[in-house]
Amino acid sequence: MDESEIKTILRELVNGRLTAQGKATDILDDNVSLVDIGVIDSFGFLELVAELEEKTGVFPDFEDADPDQFTSINGLAQVILETMKQA
């Protein structure tokens, strides 16, 4: 699985959340903070990580990651890629 595939999965998950919240999906950008646009909060983050693990088979290793990475598609994709490299 490469970065493009991971980002596609993340976009699908986030777009689903936006749609469920009645928000436009065109506000999504790979660098936008998912917290700032109201897609996730702390509980929503855990749900997103669980869904991501289910789709990718990878549980992200957040131990060495910068917390700022947790809030955007680009950041989360990088955490997943780093976790895959360590496996």
Short mmCIF file of N, CA and C in Angstrom, two decimals:
data_model
loop_
_atom_site.label_atom_id
_atom_site.label_comp_id
_atom_site.label_asym_id
_atom_site.label_seq_id
_atom_site.Cartn_x
_atom_site.Cartn_y
_atom_site.Cartn_z
N MET A 1 0.85 -1.17 0.00
CA MET A 1 0.00 0.00 0.00
C MET A 1 0.90 1.24 0.00
N ASP A 2 0.58 2.18 -0.88
CA ASP A 2 1.40 3.38 -0.95
C ASP A 2 0.65 4.60 -0.40
N GLU A 3 1.32 5.73 -0.41
CA GLU A 3 0.76 6.96 0.16
C GLU A 3 -0.55 7.36 -0.52
N SER A 4 -0.60 7.23 -1.82
CA SER A 4 -1.80 7.60 -2.57
C SER A 4 -3.00 6.75 -2.15
N GLU A 5 -2.79 5.46 -1.98
CA GLU A 5 -3.87 4.56 -1.55
C GLU A 5 -4.34 4.89 -0.14
N ILE A 6 -3.40 5.19 0.74
CA ILE A 6 -3.76 5.54 2.12
C ILE A 6 -4.57 6.83 2.14
N LYS A 7 -4.14 7.82 1.37
CA LYS A 7 -4.88 9.09 1.32
C LYS A 7 -6.27 8.90 0.73
N THR A 8 -6.40 8.03 -0.25
CA THR A 8 -7.72 7.76 -0.83
C THR A 8 -8.65 7.17 0.23
N ILE A 9 -8.15 6.23 1.01
CA ILE A 9 -8.94 5.63 2.08
C ILE A 9 -9.33 6.69 3.10
N LEU A 10 -8.37 7.52 3.50
CA LEU A 10 -8.66 8.57 4.47
C LEU A 10 -9.70 9.55 3.94
N ARG A 11 -9.57 9.94 2.68
CA ARG A 11 -10.55 10.87 2.09
C ARG A 11 -11.95 10.26 2.10
N GLU A 12 -12.04 8.98 1.76
CA GLU A 12 -13.35 8.30 1.77
C GLU A 12 -13.95 8.31 3.17
N LEU A 13 -13.14 8.00 4.16
CA LEU A 13 -13.63 7.98 5.55
C LEU A 13 -14.07 9.37 5.99
N VAL A 14 -13.25 10.37 5.69
CA VAL A 14 -13.56 11.74 6.12
C VAL A 14 -14.76 12.28 5.34
N ASN A 15 -14.82 12.02 4.04
CA ASN A 15 -15.98 12.47 3.26
C ASN A 15 -17.27 11.86 3.79
N GLY A 16 -17.21 10.60 4.21
CA GLY A 16 -18.38 9.97 4.81
C GLY A 16 -18.83 10.68 6.07
N ARG A 17 -17.87 11.10 6.88
CA ARG A 17 -18.20 11.83 8.10
C ARG A 17 -18.78 13.20 7.78
N LEU A 18 -18.20 13.89 6.80
CA LEU A 18 -18.72 15.20 6.40
C LEU A 18 -20.16 15.08 5.91
N THR A 19 -20.40 14.09 5.07
CA THR A 19 -21.74 13.88 4.53
C THR A 19 -22.73 13.56 5.65
N ALA A 20 -22.32 12.71 6.58
CA ALA A 20 -23.19 12.35 7.72
C ALA A 20 -23.52 13.57 8.58
N GLN A 21 -22.59 14.53 8.61
CA GLN A 21 -22.80 15.75 9.40
C GLN A 21 -23.53 16.83 8.60
N GLY A 22 -23.86 16.52 7.35
CA GLY A 22 -24.55 17.49 6.51
C GLY A 22 -23.65 18.60 6.02
N LYS A 23 -22.35 18.34 5.97
CA LYS A 23 -21.39 19.35 5.53
C LYS A 23 -20.94 19.05 4.10
N ALA A 24 -20.55 20.09 3.40
CA ALA A 24 -20.05 19.94 2.04
C ALA A 24 -18.70 19.24 2.05
N THR A 25 -18.50 18.34 1.11
CA THR A 25 -17.23 17.63 1.04
C THR A 25 -16.16 18.44 0.32
N ASP A 26 -16.54 19.54 -0.31
CA ASP A 26 -15.55 20.34 -1.04
C ASP A 26 -14.66 21.16 -0.12
N ILE A 27 -14.94 21.16 1.18
CA ILE A 27 -14.07 21.87 2.12
C ILE A 27 -12.84 21.04 2.49
N LEU A 28 -12.85 19.78 2.05
CA LEU A 28 -11.75 18.88 2.41
C LEU A 28 -10.53 19.12 1.54
N ASP A 29 -9.41 19.20 2.19
CA ASP A 29 -8.11 19.38 1.55
C ASP A 29 -7.16 18.54 2.40
N ASP A 30 -6.14 17.98 1.81
CA ASP A 30 -5.26 17.06 2.52
C ASP A 30 -4.50 17.69 3.68
N ASN A 31 -4.42 19.01 3.71
CA ASN A 31 -3.69 19.69 4.78
C ASN A 31 -4.59 20.34 5.83
N VAL A 32 -5.88 20.39 5.57
CA VAL A 32 -6.79 21.06 6.49
C VAL A 32 -6.90 20.26 7.79
N SER A 33 -7.04 20.97 8.89
CA SER A 33 -7.21 20.31 10.19
C SER A 33 -8.61 19.73 10.28
N LEU A 34 -8.69 18.44 10.49
CA LEU A 34 -9.98 17.78 10.60
C LEU A 34 -10.71 18.21 11.86
N VAL A 35 -9.97 18.67 12.84
CA VAL A 35 -10.57 19.22 14.06
C VAL A 35 -11.21 20.57 13.75
N ASP A 36 -10.46 21.42 13.03
CA ASP A 36 -10.94 22.77 12.72
C ASP A 36 -12.21 22.77 11.88
N ILE A 37 -12.36 21.80 10.99
CA ILE A 37 -13.58 21.76 10.17
C ILE A 37 -14.68 20.91 10.82
N GLY A 38 -14.42 20.45 12.04
CA GLY A 38 -15.45 19.76 12.81
C GLY A 38 -15.69 18.32 12.44
N VAL A 39 -14.74 17.70 11.75
CA VAL A 39 -14.92 16.30 11.36
C VAL A 39 -14.64 15.37 12.52
N ILE A 40 -13.64 15.69 13.31
CA ILE A 40 -13.29 14.82 14.43
C ILE A 40 -13.07 15.62 15.71
N ASP A 41 -13.34 14.95 16.81
CA ASP A 41 -12.96 15.41 18.14
C ASP A 41 -12.16 14.23 18.71
N SER A 42 -11.91 14.21 19.99
CA SER A 42 -11.07 13.13 20.54
C SER A 42 -11.70 11.75 20.33
N PHE A 43 -13.01 11.64 20.54
CA PHE A 43 -13.68 10.36 20.33
C PHE A 43 -13.73 10.03 18.84
N GLY A 44 -14.03 11.02 18.03
CA GLY A 44 -14.06 10.83 16.59
C GLY A 44 -12.72 10.40 16.03
N PHE A 45 -11.65 10.89 16.65
CA PHE A 45 -10.31 10.50 16.23
C PHE A 45 -10.12 9.00 16.45
N LEU A 46 -10.54 8.52 17.61
CA LEU A 46 -10.41 7.09 17.91
C LEU A 46 -11.23 6.25 16.93
N GLU A 47 -12.42 6.72 16.60
CA GLU A 47 -13.25 6.01 15.63
C GLU A 47 -12.57 5.99 14.26
N LEU A 48 -12.01 7.13 13.86
CA LEU A 48 -11.33 7.22 12.56
C LEU A 48 -10.13 6.28 12.51
N VAL A 49 -9.36 6.22 13.59
CA VAL A 49 -8.20 5.32 13.63
C VAL A 49 -8.66 3.86 13.54
N ALA A 50 -9.74 3.51 14.23
CA ALA A 50 -10.25 2.14 14.17
C ALA A 50 -10.71 1.79 12.75
N GLU A 51 -11.40 2.72 12.10
CA GLU A 51 -11.84 2.49 10.73
C GLU A 51 -10.65 2.37 9.79
N LEU A 52 -9.66 3.20 10.02
CA LEU A 52 -8.45 3.18 9.20
C LEU A 52 -7.72 1.86 9.36
N GLU A 53 -7.63 1.38 10.59
CA GLU A 53 -6.99 0.08 10.83
C GLU A 53 -7.75 -1.04 10.12
N GLU A 54 -9.07 -0.97 10.18
CA GLU A 54 -9.89 -1.99 9.53
C GLU A 54 -9.65 -2.00 8.01
N LYS A 55 -9.53 -0.83 7.42
CA LYS A 55 -9.34 -0.73 5.96
C LYS A 55 -7.92 -1.05 5.51
N THR A 56 -6.92 -0.70 6.34
CA THR A 56 -5.52 -0.86 5.92
C THR A 56 -4.81 -2.04 6.57
N GLY A 57 -5.35 -2.50 7.70
CA GLY A 57 -4.67 -3.56 8.44
C GLY A 57 -3.50 -3.06 9.25
N VAL A 58 -3.39 -1.74 9.37
CA VAL A 58 -2.27 -1.12 10.09
C VAL A 58 -2.82 -0.27 11.22
N PHE A 59 -2.33 -0.53 12.46
CA PHE A 59 -2.67 0.35 13.58
C PHE A 59 -1.54 1.36 13.69
N PRO A 60 -1.84 2.64 13.50
CA PRO A 60 -0.80 3.66 13.51
C PRO A 60 -0.03 3.71 14.82
N ASP A 61 1.28 3.84 14.71
CA ASP A 61 2.14 4.01 15.88
C ASP A 61 2.33 5.51 16.08
N PHE A 62 1.63 6.05 17.07
CA PHE A 62 1.66 7.48 17.32
C PHE A 62 2.75 7.89 18.31
N GLU A 63 3.49 6.93 18.82
CA GLU A 63 4.48 7.20 19.86
C GLU A 63 5.49 8.27 19.47
N ASP A 64 6.06 8.17 18.28
CA ASP A 64 7.08 9.13 17.86
C ASP A 64 6.54 10.22 16.94
N ALA A 65 5.25 10.21 16.70
CA ALA A 65 4.65 11.17 15.77
C ALA A 65 4.39 12.51 16.45
N ASP A 66 4.44 13.54 15.67
CA ASP A 66 4.10 14.89 16.11
C ASP A 66 2.57 14.96 16.21
N PRO A 67 2.03 15.41 17.34
CA PRO A 67 0.57 15.48 17.49
C PRO A 67 -0.13 16.27 16.38
N ASP A 68 0.56 17.23 15.77
CA ASP A 68 -0.03 17.98 14.67
C ASP A 68 -0.34 17.08 13.47
N GLN A 69 0.37 15.96 13.36
CA GLN A 69 0.13 15.03 12.26
C GLN A 69 -1.21 14.32 12.39
N PHE A 70 -1.76 14.27 13.57
CA PHE A 70 -2.98 13.50 13.81
C PHE A 70 -4.22 14.16 13.22
N THR A 71 -4.11 15.42 12.80
CA THR A 71 -5.32 16.16 12.44
C THR A 71 -5.54 16.38 10.96
N SER A 72 -4.65 15.92 10.11
CA SER A 72 -4.84 16.12 8.67
C SER A 72 -4.66 14.81 7.92
N ILE A 73 -5.18 14.77 6.73
CA ILE A 73 -5.03 13.58 5.89
C ILE A 73 -3.56 13.34 5.60
N ASN A 74 -2.83 14.40 5.22
CA ASN A 74 -1.40 14.23 4.94
C ASN A 74 -0.66 13.71 6.16
N GLY A 75 -0.94 14.27 7.32
CA GLY A 75 -0.25 13.86 8.54
C GLY A 75 -0.55 12.42 8.91
N LEU A 76 -1.82 12.05 8.87
CA LEU A 76 -2.19 10.67 9.20
C LEU A 76 -1.60 9.68 8.20
N ALA A 77 -1.56 10.06 6.93
CA ALA A 77 -0.96 9.18 5.93
C ALA A 77 0.52 8.96 6.23
N GLN A 78 1.21 10.00 6.66
CA GLN A 78 2.62 9.87 7.00
C GLN A 78 2.83 8.95 8.20
N VAL A 79 1.96 9.06 9.20
CA VAL A 79 2.06 8.19 10.37
C VAL A 79 1.86 6.73 9.96
N ILE A 80 0.88 6.47 9.10
CA ILE A 80 0.63 5.11 8.62
C ILE A 80 1.84 4.59 7.86
N LEU A 81 2.38 5.40 6.96
CA LEU A 81 3.56 4.98 6.18
C LEU A 81 4.74 4.66 7.08
N GLU A 82 4.99 5.50 8.08
CA GLU A 82 6.09 5.26 9.01
C GLU A 82 5.87 3.97 9.80
N THR A 83 4.64 3.73 10.20
CA THR A 83 4.31 2.50 10.93
C THR A 83 4.56 1.29 10.04
N MET A 84 4.19 1.38 8.78
CA MET A 84 4.40 0.27 7.85
C MET A 84 5.88 0.00 7.63
N LYS A 85 6.68 1.04 7.59
CA LYS A 85 8.13 0.88 7.41
C LYS A 85 8.76 0.16 8.59
N GLN A 86 8.22 0.40 9.80
CA GLN A 86 8.77 -0.18 11.01
C GLN A 86 8.37 -1.64 11.18
N ALA A 87 7.32 -2.05 10.48
CA ALA A 87 6.80 -3.42 10.64
C ALA A 87 7.68 -4.44 9.96
#
